[in-house]
XYZ file of C-alpha atoms in Angstrom:
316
model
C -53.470 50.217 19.440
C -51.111 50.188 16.416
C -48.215 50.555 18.867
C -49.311 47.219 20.341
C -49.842 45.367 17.327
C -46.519 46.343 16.170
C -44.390 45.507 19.122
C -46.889 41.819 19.231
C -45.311 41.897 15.727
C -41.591 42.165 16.875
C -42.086 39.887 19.610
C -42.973 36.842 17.449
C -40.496 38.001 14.684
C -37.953 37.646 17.557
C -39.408 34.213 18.845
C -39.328 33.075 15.131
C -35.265 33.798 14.751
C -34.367 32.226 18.396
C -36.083 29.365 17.270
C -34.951 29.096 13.673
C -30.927 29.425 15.657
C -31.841 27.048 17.953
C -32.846 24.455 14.764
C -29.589 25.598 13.170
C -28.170 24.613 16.249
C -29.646 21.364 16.657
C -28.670 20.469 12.868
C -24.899 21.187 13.390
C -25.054 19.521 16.744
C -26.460 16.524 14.814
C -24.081 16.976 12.487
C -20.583 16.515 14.292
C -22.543 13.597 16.302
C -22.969 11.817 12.813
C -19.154 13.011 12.059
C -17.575 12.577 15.029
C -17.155 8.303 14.597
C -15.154 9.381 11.169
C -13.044 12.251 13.091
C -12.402 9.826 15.923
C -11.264 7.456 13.508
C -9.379 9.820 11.366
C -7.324 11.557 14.697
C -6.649 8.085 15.991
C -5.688 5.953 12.734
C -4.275 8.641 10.282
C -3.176 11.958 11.822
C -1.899 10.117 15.713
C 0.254 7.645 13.694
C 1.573 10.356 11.198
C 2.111 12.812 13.599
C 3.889 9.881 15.910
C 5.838 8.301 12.946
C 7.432 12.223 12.229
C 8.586 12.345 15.556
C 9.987 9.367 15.712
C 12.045 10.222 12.261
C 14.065 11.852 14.787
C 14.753 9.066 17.044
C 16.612 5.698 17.268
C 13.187 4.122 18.463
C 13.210 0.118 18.251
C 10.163 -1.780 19.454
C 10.350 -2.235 23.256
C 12.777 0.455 24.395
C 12.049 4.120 24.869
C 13.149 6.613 21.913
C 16.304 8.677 21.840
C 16.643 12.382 20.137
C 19.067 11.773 17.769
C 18.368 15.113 15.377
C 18.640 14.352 11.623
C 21.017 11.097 12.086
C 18.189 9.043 10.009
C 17.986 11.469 7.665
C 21.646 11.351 6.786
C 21.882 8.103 6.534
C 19.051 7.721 4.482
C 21.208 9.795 2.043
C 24.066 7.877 2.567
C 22.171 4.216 2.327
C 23.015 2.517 -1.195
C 20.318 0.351 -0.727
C 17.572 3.539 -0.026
C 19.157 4.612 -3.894
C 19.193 1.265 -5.149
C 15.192 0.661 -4.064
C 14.520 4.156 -5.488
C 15.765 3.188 -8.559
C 14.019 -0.066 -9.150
C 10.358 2.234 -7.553
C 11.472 4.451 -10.419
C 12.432 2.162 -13.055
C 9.033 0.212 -12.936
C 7.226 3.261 -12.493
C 8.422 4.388 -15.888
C 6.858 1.049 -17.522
C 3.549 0.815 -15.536
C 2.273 4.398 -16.037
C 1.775 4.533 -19.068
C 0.337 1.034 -19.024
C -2.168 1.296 -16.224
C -3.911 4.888 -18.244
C -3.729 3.082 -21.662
C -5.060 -0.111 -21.397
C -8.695 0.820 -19.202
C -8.510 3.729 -21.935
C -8.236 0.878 -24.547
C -10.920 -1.187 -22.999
C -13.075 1.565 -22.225
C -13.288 2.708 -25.947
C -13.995 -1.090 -26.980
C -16.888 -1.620 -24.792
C -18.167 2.226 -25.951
C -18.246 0.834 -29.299
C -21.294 0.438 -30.727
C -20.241 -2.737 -33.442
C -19.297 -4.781 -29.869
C -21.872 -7.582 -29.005
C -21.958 -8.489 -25.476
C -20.749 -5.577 -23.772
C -22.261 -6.287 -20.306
C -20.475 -9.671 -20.371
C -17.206 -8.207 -21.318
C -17.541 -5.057 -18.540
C -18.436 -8.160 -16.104
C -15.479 -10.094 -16.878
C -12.591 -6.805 -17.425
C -13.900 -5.791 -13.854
C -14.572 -9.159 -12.043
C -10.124 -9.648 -11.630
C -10.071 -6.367 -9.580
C -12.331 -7.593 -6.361
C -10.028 -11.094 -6.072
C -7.905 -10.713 -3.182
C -4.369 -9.333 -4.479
C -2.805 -12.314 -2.588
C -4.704 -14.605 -4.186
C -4.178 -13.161 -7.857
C -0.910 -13.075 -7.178
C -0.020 -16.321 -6.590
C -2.333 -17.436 -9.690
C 0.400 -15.090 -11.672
C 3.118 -16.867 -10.204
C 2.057 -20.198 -11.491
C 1.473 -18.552 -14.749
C 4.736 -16.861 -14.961
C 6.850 -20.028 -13.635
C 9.771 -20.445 -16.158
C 9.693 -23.803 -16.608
C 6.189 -25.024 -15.844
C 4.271 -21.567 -16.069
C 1.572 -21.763 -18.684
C 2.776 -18.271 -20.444
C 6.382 -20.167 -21.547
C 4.795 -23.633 -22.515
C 2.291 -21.000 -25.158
C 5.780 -19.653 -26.273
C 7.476 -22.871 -26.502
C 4.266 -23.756 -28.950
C 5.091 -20.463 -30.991
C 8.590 -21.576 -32.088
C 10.201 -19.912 -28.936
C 12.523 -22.334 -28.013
C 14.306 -20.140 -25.118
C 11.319 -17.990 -22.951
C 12.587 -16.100 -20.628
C 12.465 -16.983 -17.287
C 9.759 -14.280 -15.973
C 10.147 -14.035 -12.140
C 14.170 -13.998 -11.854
C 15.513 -12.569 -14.752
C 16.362 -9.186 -13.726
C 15.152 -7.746 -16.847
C 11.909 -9.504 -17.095
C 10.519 -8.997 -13.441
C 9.426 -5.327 -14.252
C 7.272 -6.406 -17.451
C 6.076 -9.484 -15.492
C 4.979 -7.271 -12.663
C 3.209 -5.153 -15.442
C 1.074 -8.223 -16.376
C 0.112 -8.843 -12.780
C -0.813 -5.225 -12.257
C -3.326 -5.406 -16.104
C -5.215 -8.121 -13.349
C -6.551 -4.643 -11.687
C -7.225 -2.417 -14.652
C -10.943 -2.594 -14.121
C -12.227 -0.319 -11.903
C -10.144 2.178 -14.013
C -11.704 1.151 -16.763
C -15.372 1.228 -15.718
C -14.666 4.899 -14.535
C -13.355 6.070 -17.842
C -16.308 3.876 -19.436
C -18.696 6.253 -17.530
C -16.848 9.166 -18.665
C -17.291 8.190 -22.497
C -20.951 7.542 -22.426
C -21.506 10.953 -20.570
C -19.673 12.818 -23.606
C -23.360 14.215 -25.385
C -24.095 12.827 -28.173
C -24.705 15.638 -30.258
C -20.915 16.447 -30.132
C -20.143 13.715 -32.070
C -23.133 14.129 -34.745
C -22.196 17.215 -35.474
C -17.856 16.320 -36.136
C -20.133 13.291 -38.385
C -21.511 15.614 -40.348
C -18.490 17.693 -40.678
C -16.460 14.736 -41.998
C -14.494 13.614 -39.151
C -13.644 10.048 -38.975
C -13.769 8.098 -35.679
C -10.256 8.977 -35.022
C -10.834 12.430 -35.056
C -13.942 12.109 -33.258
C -11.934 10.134 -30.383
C -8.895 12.759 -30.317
C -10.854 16.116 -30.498
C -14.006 14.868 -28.650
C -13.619 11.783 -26.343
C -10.668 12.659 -25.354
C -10.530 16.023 -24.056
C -14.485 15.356 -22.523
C -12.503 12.557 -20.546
C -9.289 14.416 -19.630
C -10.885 14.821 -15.864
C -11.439 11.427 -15.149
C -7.849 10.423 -16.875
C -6.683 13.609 -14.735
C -8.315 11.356 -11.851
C -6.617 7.931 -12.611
C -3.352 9.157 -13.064
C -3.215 10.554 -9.720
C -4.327 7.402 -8.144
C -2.071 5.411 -10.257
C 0.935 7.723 -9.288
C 0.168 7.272 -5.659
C -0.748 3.354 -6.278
C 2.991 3.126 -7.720
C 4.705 5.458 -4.474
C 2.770 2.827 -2.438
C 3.637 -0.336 -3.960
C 3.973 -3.332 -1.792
C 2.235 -6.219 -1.808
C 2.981 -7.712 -5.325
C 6.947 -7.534 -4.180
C 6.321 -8.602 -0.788
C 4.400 -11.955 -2.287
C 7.127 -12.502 -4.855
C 10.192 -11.825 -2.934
C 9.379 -14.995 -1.103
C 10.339 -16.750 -4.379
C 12.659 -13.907 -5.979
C 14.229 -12.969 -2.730
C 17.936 -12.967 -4.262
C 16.650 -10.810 -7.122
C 17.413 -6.769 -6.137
C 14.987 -6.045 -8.813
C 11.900 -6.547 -6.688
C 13.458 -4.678 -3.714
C 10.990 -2.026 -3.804
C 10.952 1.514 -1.475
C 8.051 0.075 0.380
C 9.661 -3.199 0.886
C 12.817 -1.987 1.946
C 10.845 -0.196 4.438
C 9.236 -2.485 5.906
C 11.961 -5.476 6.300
C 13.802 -1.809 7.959
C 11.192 -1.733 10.655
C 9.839 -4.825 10.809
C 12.694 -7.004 10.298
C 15.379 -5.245 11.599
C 13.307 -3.062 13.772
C 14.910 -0.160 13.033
C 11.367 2.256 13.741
C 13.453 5.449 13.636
C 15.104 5.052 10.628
C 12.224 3.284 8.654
C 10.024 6.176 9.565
C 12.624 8.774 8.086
C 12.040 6.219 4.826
C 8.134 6.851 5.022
C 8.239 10.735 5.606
C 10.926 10.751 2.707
C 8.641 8.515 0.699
C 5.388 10.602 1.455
C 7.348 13.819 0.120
C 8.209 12.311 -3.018
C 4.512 11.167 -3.777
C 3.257 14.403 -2.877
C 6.090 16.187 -4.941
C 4.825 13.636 -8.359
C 0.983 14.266 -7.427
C 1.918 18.151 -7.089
C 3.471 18.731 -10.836
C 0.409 15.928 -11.970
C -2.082 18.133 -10.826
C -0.203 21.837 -12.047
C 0.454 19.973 -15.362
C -3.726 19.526 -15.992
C -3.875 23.522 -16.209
C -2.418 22.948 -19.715
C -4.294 19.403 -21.255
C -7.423 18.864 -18.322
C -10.545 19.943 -20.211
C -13.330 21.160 -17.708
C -17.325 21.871 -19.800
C -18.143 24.043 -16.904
C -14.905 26.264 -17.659
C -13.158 25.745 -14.308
């Protein structure tokens, strides 16, 4: 009789398990059912065309004739193209100015609407964030009529200021790269609403106790905000740098105005007039593999640099 009850006993313990897999197997078939519209789209949007845009790297592809094996032609003579330097250097050059500009300024922000002495702080966050969900086209052409040399409403404010001579914004070849700067503040708010978020989840207690100590707000900003932030400015710079290796649209708009400027020939755009205006496909896809290494070089010593000034509470 005890025999019995124990193998009844096994019996169900088995029928339990088969039917606990067989849930576990249901779940994860549910699963990839509920994943499979993003991996479709993923395979046939992102890895198809990447995979499809190397190969051709190695062709002479233009659009309606079949692709020839030419080896590493378009690689040499991306190497050898002045004008592949030339937009490298301008990427580069405005790079250099905007970086430090795009983390600064949403920091900036971000500390002013943390302030406790500011009235009116959801108005402000509503109107620092509202620029950043106009279209870009849009925006930009409300810069250009801002930035126009002669009738722009920036150089009539100077004029009224005593400055006689402004300078003439969109084809100056020294002040496109600050102008472009202003247009890109116009999307500083997102940025700043995600470092906002990471100031008011600093606890509060950190910053009683450096009060009571005798640290002044200063202090209290460099030795507490700051390194309680350093993930989400860890976060924006990486964006930012990819934002900048992917920078297209603001030139593209502009260059229908500045197109005699070389200043605003971007990587990107030089790109794209390379396959879609000359329809060289070959050779501008040897640009965008070249371009994607460089990115992921920049993101790569970004992300190896936060081991030394990326502050992490949970120690990792």
């Amino acid at each position: 009789m005890t025999e019995q009850v124990a193998t009844l006993g096994e019996s169900a313990s088995l029928k339990r398990t088969r039917r606990t897999r067989t849930l576990e197997q249901q779940q994860r078939l549910w699963g990839w059912i509920f994943l499979s519209p993003w991996l479709i789209g993923f395979l046939v949007f992102t890895l198809f065309p990447m995979a499809a845009s190397l190969y051709l790297s190695f062709t002479d592809f233009t659009i309606g004739q079949p692709p020839n094996w030419v080896g590493f032609k378009n690689w040499e003579n991306l190497f050898k193209d002045p004008v592949t330097y030339n937009s490298l250097r301008v990427t580069f050059r405005f790079a250099i100015i905007m970086l430090p500009v795009a983390i600064l300024v949403p920091l900036g922000l971000a500390s002013l609407l943390n302030s406790k002495y500011l009235a009116g702080k959801r108005v402000f966050r509503a109107l620092f964030y509202m620029p950043y969900i106009i279209p870009a086209i849009s925006g930009i052409f409300i810069w250009q009529s801002f930035l126009n040399g002669q009738t722009g409403l920036l150089n009539r404010l100077l004029r009224l200021a005593g400055i006689a001579d402004p300078p003439d914004w969109l084809f100056s070849p020294t002040w496109i790269h600050p102008a472009m700067v202003l247009i890109g503040l116009w999307g500083v708010g997102n940025a700043m609403l995600t470092m906002l978020a990471g100031m008011q989840g600093v606890p509060t207690e950190y910053y009683e106790a450096a009060t009571v100590d005798g640290a002044g707000p200063l202090m209290r900003f460099r030795h507490i905000t700051l390194p309680m932030i350093s993930p989400v400015i860890l976060y924006n710079l990486v964006l930012t740098v990819i934002g900048l290796m992917q920078y297209f649209v603001v030139p593209w708009v502009l260059s229908n105005t500045t197109r005699s400027n070389p200043e605003t020939n971007f990587i990107n755009l030089h790109l794209y007039r390379e396959g879609f205006q000359f329809f060289h496909m070959g050779y501008a896809s040897a640009l965008a593999w070249f371009l994607f290494i460089i990115g992921l070089i920049l993101t790569l010593i970004v992300l190896y640099s936060s081991r030394r000034w990326v502050y992490y509470s949970s120690g990792e």
